[in-house]
Structures are given as structure tokens and as C-alpha cells.
JSON list of C-alpha atoms in Angstrom, two decimals:
[
{"chain": "V", "resi": 25, "resn": "MET", "atom": "CA", "xyz": [0.00, 0.00, 0.00]},
{"chain": "V", "resi": 26, "resn": "LEU", "atom": "CA", "xyz": [1.34, 3.42, -0.95]},
{"chain": "V", "resi": 27, "resn": "LYS", "atom": "CA", "xyz": [0.86, 6.30, 1.45]},
{"chain": "V", "resi": 28, "resn": "GLY", "atom": "CA", "xyz": [1.45, 9.92, 0.63]},
{"chain": "V", "resi": 29, "resn": "THR", "atom": "CA", "xyz": [1.79, 9.34, -3.09]},
{"chain": "V", "resi": 30, "resn": "GLN", "atom": "CA", "xyz": [0.24, 11.82, -5.46]},
{"chain": "V", "resi": 31, "resn": "LYS", "atom": "CA", "xyz": [0.50, 11.72, -9.25]},
{"chain": "V", "resi": 32, "resn": "ARG", "atom": "CA", "xyz": [-0.87, 14.19, -11.74]},
{"chain": "V", "resi": 33, "resn": "MET", "atom": "CA", "xyz": [-2.54, 12.46, -14.67]},
{"chain": "V", "resi": 34, "resn": "VAL", "atom": "CA", "xyz": [-4.07, 13.69, -17.90]},
{"chain": "V", "resi": 35, "resn": "VAL", "atom": "CA", "xyz": [-6.87, 11.53, -19.30]},
{"chain": "V", "resi": 36, "resn": "ILE", "atom": "CA", "xyz": [-7.69, 11.93, -22.98]},
{"chain": "V", "resi": 37, "resn": "HIS", "atom": "CA", "xyz": [-10.76, 10.42, -24.64]},
{"chain": "V", "resi": 38, "resn": "PRO", "atom": "CA", "xyz": [-9.92, 10.43, -28.38]},
{"chain": "V", "resi": 39, "resn": "PRO", "atom": "CA", "xyz": [-12.98, 10.99, -30.56]},
{"chain": "V", "resi": 40, "resn": "LYS", "atom": "CA", "xyz": [-13.84, 8.34, -33.16]},
{"chain": "V", "resi": 41, "resn": "ASN", "atom": "CA", "xyz": [-10.69, 6.23, -32.72]},
{"chain": "V", "resi": 42, "resn": "ASP", "atom": "CA", "xyz": [-10.68, 2.55, -33.63]},
{"chain": "V", "resi": 43, "resn": "CYS", "atom": "CA", "xyz": [-7.57, 1.69, -31.59]},
{"chain": "V", "resi": 44, "resn": "TYR", "atom": "CA", "xyz": [-7.78, 3.67, -28.37]},
{"chain": "V", "resi": 45, "resn": "GLU", "atom": "CA", "xyz": [-10.62, 4.22, -25.97]},
{"chain": "V", "resi": 46, "resn": "VAL", "atom": "CA", "xyz": [-8.71, 6.23, -23.37]},
{"chain": "V", "resi": 47, "resn": "VAL", "atom": "CA", "xyz": [-5.14, 7.57, -23.26]},
{"chain": "V", "resi": 48, "resn": "TYR", "atom": "CA", "xyz": [-3.42, 8.26, -19.94]},
{"chain": "V", "resi": 49, "resn": "PHE", "atom": "CA", "xyz": [-0.39, 10.50, -19.42]},
{"chain": "V", "resi": 50, "resn": "VAL", "atom": "CA", "xyz": [1.22, 10.49, -15.97]},
{"chain": "V", "resi": 51, "resn": "LEU", "atom": "CA", "xyz": [3.00, 13.81, -15.52]},
{"chain": "V", "resi": 52, "resn": "ARG", "atom": "CA", "xyz": [6.33, 14.29, -13.81]},
{"chain": "V", "resi": 53, "resn": "ASN", "atom": "CA", "xyz": [6.26, 16.06, -10.46]},
{"chain": "V", "resi": 54, "resn": "GLU", "atom": "CA", "xyz": [8.59, 18.80, -11.75]},
{"chain": "V", "resi": 55, "resn": "ALA", "atom": "CA", "xyz": [6.53, 19.45, -14.92]},
{"chain": "V", "resi": 56, "resn": "THR", "atom": "CA", "xyz": [4.99, 22.91, -15.10]},
{"chain": "V", "resi": 57, "resn": "PRO", "atom": "CA", "xyz": [1.61, 23.68, -16.66]},
{"chain": "V", "resi": 58, "resn": "GLN", "atom": "CA", "xyz": [3.41, 25.62, -19.45]},
{"chain": "V", "resi": 59, "resn": "GLN", "atom": "CA", "xyz": [5.22, 22.40, -20.47]},
{"chain": "V", "resi": 60, "resn": "CYS", "atom": "CA", "xyz": [2.04, 20.28, -20.46]},
{"chain": "V", "resi": 61, "resn": "THR", "atom": "CA", "xyz": [0.06, 21.99, -23.19]},
{"chain": "V", "resi": 62, "resn": "GLN", "atom": "CA", "xyz": [-2.34, 20.15, -25.48]},
{"chain": "V", "resi": 63, "resn": "ALA", "atom": "CA", "xyz": [0.13, 20.51, -28.35]},
{"chain": "V", "resi": 64, "resn": "ALA", "atom": "CA", "xyz": [2.93, 18.99, -26.23]},
{"chain": "V", "resi": 65, "resn": "LEU", "atom": "CA", "xyz": [0.76, 16.02, -25.28]},
{"chain": "V", "resi": 66, "resn": "LEU", "atom": "CA", "xyz": [-0.23, 15.45, -28.92]},
{"chain": "V", "resi": 67, "resn": "ARG", "atom": "CA", "xyz": [3.41, 15.68, -30.02]},
{"chain": "V", "resi": 68, "resn": "GLU", "atom": "CA", "xyz": [4.43, 13.10, -27.42]},
{"chain": "V", "resi": 69, "resn": "ALA", "atom": "CA", "xyz": [1.61, 10.71, -28.36]},
{"chain": "V", "resi": 70, "resn": "ASN", "atom": "CA", "xyz": [2.54, 10.94, -32.03]},
{"chain": "V", "resi": 71, "resn": "ARG", "atom": "CA", "xyz": [6.22, 10.38, -31.20]},
{"chain": "V", "resi": 72, "resn": "ILE", "atom": "CA", "xyz": [5.39, 7.20, -29.25]},
{"chain": "V", "resi": 73, "resn": "LEU", "atom": "CA", "xyz": [3.27, 5.83, -32.10]},
{"chain": "V", "resi": 74, "resn": "CYS", "atom": "CA", "xyz": [5.86, 6.73, -34.76]},
{"chain": "V", "resi": 75, "resn": "GLU", "atom": "CA", "xyz": [8.65, 5.01, -32.82]},
{"chain": "V", "resi": 76, "resn": "GLY", "atom": "CA", "xyz": [6.71, 1.75, -32.99]},
{"chain": "V", "resi": 77, "resn": "ALA", "atom": "CA", "xyz": [6.09, 2.14, -36.72]},
{"chain": "V", "resi": 78, "resn": "GLN", "atom": "CA", "xyz": [9.72, 3.07, -37.48]},
{"chain": "V", "resi": 79, "resn": "ALA", "atom": "CA", "xyz": [11.02, -0.01, -35.67]},
{"chain": "V", "resi": 80, "resn": "GLY", "atom": "CA", "xyz": [9.29, -2.14, -38.29]},
{"chain": "V", "resi": 81, "resn": "ARG", "atom": "CA", "xyz": [6.51, -3.35, -36.05]},
{"chain": "V", "resi": 82, "resn": "PRO", "atom": "CA", "xyz": [3.02, -2.07, -35.47]},
{"chain": "V", "resi": 83, "resn": "ALA", "atom": "CA", "xyz": [2.36, -0.08, -32.33]},
{"chain": "V", "resi": 84, "resn": "LEU", "atom": "CA", "xyz": [0.11, -2.91, -31.11]},
{"chain": "V", "resi": 85, "resn": "PRO", "atom": "CA", "xyz": [0.31, -6.56, -32.20]},
{"chain": "V", "resi": 86, "resn": "ALA", "atom": "CA", "xyz": [-2.50, -7.75, -34.42]},
{"chain": "V", "resi": 87, "resn": "ALA", "atom": "CA", "xyz": [-5.05, -9.98, -32.73]},
{"chain": "V", "resi": 88, "resn": "SER", "atom": "CA", "xyz": [-4.70, -12.62, -35.47]},
{"chain": "V", "resi": 89, "resn": "HIS", "atom": "CA", "xyz": [-0.96, -12.97, -34.77]},
{"chain": "V", "resi": 90, "resn": "ILE", "atom": "CA", "xyz": [-1.59, -13.43, -31.07]},
{"chain": "V", "resi": 91, "resn": "ARG", "atom": "CA", "xyz": [-4.28, -16.02, -31.77]},
{"chain": "V", "resi": 92, "resn": "MET", "atom": "CA", "xyz": [-2.07, -17.89, -34.25]},
{"chain": "V", "resi": 93, "resn": "ARG", "atom": "CA", "xyz": [0.89, -17.90, -31.85]},
{"chain": "V", "resi": 94, "resn": "SER", "atom": "CA", "xyz": [-1.20, -19.24, -28.97]},
{"chain": "V", "resi": 95, "resn": "THR", "atom": "CA", "xyz": [-2.67, -21.93, -31.24]},
{"chain": "V", "resi": 96, "resn": "LEU", "atom": "CA", "xyz": [0.83, -23.05, -32.32]},
{"chain": "V", "resi": 97, "resn": "PHE", "atom": "CA", "xyz": [1.97, -23.21, -28.69]},
{"chain": "V", "resi": 98, "resn": "TRP", "atom": "CA", "xyz": [-1.11, -25.28, -27.81]},
{"chain": "V", "resi": 99, "resn": "LEU", "atom": "CA", "xyz": [-0.46, -27.70, -30.69]},
{"chain": "V", "resi": 100, "resn": "ALA", "atom": "CA", "xyz": [3.22, -28.03, -29.75]},
{"chain": "V", "resi": 101, "resn": "GLY", "atom": "CA", "xyz": [2.25, -28.76, -26.15]},
{"chain": "V", "resi": 102, "resn": "MET", "atom": "CA", "xyz": [-0.22, -31.44, -27.25]},
{"chain": "V", "resi": 103, "resn": "LEU", "atom": "CA", "xyz": [2.42, -33.03, -29.50]},
{"chain": "V", "resi": 104, "resn": "PHE", "atom": "CA", "xyz": [5.08, -33.10, -26.78]},
{"chain": "V", "resi": 105, "resn": "GLY", "atom": "CA", "xyz": [2.56, -34.44, -24.27]},
{"chain": "V", "resi": 106, "resn": "ALA", "atom": "CA", "xyz": [1.55, -37.22, -26.64]},
{"chain": "V", "resi": 107, "resn": "LEU", "atom": "CA", "xyz": [5.21, -38.09, -27.18]},
{"chain": "V", "resi": 108, "resn": "ALA", "atom": "CA", "xyz": [5.91, -38.07, -23.44]},
{"chain": "V", "resi": 109, "resn": "VAL", "atom": "CA", "xyz": [3.09, -40.56, -22.85]},
{"chain": "V", "resi": 110, "resn": "GLY", "atom": "CA", "xyz": [3.28, -42.53, -26.09]},
{"chain": "V", "resi": 111, "resn": "LEU", "atom": "CA", "xyz": [6.99, -43.35, -26.24]},
{"chain": "V", "resi": 112, "resn": "PRO", "atom": "CA", "xyz": [7.21, -44.97, -22.77]},
{"chain": "V", "resi": 113, "resn": "TRP", "atom": "CA", "xyz": [4.01, -46.91, -23.50]},
{"chain": "V", "resi": 114, "resn": "LEU", "atom": "CA", "xyz": [5.45, -48.09, -26.81]},
{"chain": "V", "resi": 115, "resn": "PHE", "atom": "CA", "xyz": [8.75, -49.20, -25.20]},
{"chain": "V", "resi": 116, "resn": "THR", "atom": "CA", "xyz": [6.94, -51.11, -22.46]},
{"chain": "V", "resi": 117, "resn": "ALA", "atom": "CA", "xyz": [4.53, -52.75, -24.93]},
{"chain": "V", "resi": 118, "resn": "LEU", "atom": "CA", "xyz": [7.34, -53.90, -27.25]},
{"chain": "V", "resi": 119, "resn": "GLY", "atom": "CA", "xyz": [9.89, -54.72, -24.54]}
]
């Protein structure tokens, strides 16, 4: 439990956005109101999104990639489980 902690936060509800419902910015304690203008917040949000795009990856992973990755891990787990049970059974049945 934190006692005596106070953070200043800016909550932005972007209009008509398919990706984001709410955007939160937690401000530094030493930040002045002149530094935290609407233009500065927009510039920072755009910078964060552009960094993800410039790195050759989307800002957020696509849901289909996450679903495909989890399906592949599930199939690999089933295969290794079947091998872990099947090989000892086969050796005992033949031996």
C-alpha cells in the first residue's frame, strides 16, 4: 500500500478512434503547466506511435498474430505431451 503518493494524470478520450478508448499520461512532479500543453501532449503521443512504426513493427500486435501464436503453442504442447506418454508406453509394450 502506498501512502502519501500523489501523481498528476491527464486523461484523454480520443474521438472516433478505432484503436484507443482512453489515453493516460502520468505527468512528472517537476513538470510545469506551461510544459504540459495540449500541443505537447499530442506531439508526445505521435512520437510514441511513430517510434513503434519506425522499428518495423506495429504499435500494437494484431489480434490474429496473437491467436495464431497461442494456437501453435497449444499444438506443440499437445504433440510433446503425446510423445511423453506414447513413447514410454510403446517401449513397455514392445519390450
